[in-house]
Amino acid sequence: AQKVTQAQTEISVVEKEDVTLDCVYETRDTTYYLFWYKQPPSGELVFLIRRNSFDEQNEISGRYSWNFQKSTSSFNFTITASQVVDSAVYFCALDLTDSWGKLQFGAGTQVVVTP
Amino acid sequence: GAVVSQHPSWVICKSGTSVKIECRSLDFQATTMFWYRQFPKQSLMLMATSNEGSKATYEQGVEKDKFLINHASLTLSTLTVTSAHPEDSSFYICSAQIAGVPDTQYFGPGTRLTVL
């Protein structure tokens, strides 16, 4: 069963626009980790963030920000003032305590930023 | 930072041949490594968990006799695709967990396999 849902297959924006990527997860565990990775055309996964289930504080890192809402099981990611270099596939992933390290990835969202 | 390498980065082979892919943790020891497969325009799917000194555990639907995994040292795991066929063409990505730190892992750059 799909435990991580990224409903948006592709999002196209013009440079400098903001873009928000949705991630909804499903688990009964109380302890877990959530991740976001970026996969540019080269294929190599780039780690963006790891958040444990006990830390619901939103986080900002430069143009990136994350909104973690346990009440709705969502961990959304926003890129502010997008740039062409942000064009990539972005994956949300879930790591559960009964299977540490076995990341369950969402389907991914392709972000296309045009000049 | 922790670095994981994969070799080769890409390989093209004929149907029926076997291909070995290496995953190395360059600056840390990894008791556990994971192998993922990613078909074009799809997500990453976990294939197997490789533990140093023991047999790998495979996810449901993954043929262990076709995808041989060996984790002979704390810094090296290998994935051998035996008797490869065109449907095995995919992007194979490994990740390595730092020994003693189970909630942190680092991904390799991936290996693109094309079977003709």
CSV table of C-alpha atoms in Angstrom, one decimal, chain B residues 6 10 12 17 20 25 28 35 53 62 64 66 71 73-74 77 81-83 88 90-91 102 107 110-111 115:
chain,number,residue,atom,x,y,z
B,6,GLN,CA,29.1,3.6,-7.1
B,10,TRP,CA,26.8,3.5,-16.4
B,12,ILE,CA,25.7,-1.3,-21.4
B,17,THR,CA,25.4,-11.4,-19.4
B,20,LYS,CA,28.4,-6.3,-11.1
B,25,SER,CA,31.3,4.1,1.6
B,28,PHE,CA,32.7,5.8,7.0
B,35,TRP,CA,19.8,-1.2,-3.0
B,53,GLY,CA,28.7,-10.4,7.0
B,62,VAL,CA,12.7,-9.3,-6.0
B,64,LYS,CA,17.3,-13.1,-5.0
B,66,LYS,CA,18.8,-12.8,-10.1
B,71,HIS,CA,28.4,-7.2,1.6
B,73,SER,CA,33.3,-5.6,4.2
B,74,LEU,CA,32.1,-2.5,6.1
B,77,SER,CA,28.5,-4.0,-1.1
B,81,VAL,CA,22.5,-8.7,-12.0
B,82,THR,CA,22.8,-12.2,-13.4
B,83,SER,CA,21.7,-13.1,-16.9
B,88,ASP,CA,16.4,-5.2,-16.1
B,90,SER,CA,17.1,0.6,-14.9
B,91,PHE,CA,18.9,3.1,-12.6
B,102,PRO,CA,20.5,3.8,12.0
B,107,PHE,CA,23.0,7.7,-1.3
B,110,GLY,CA,23.5,5.7,-9.1
B,111,THR,CA,24.4,3.3,-11.9
B,115,VAL,CA,20.7,-4.3,-21.4
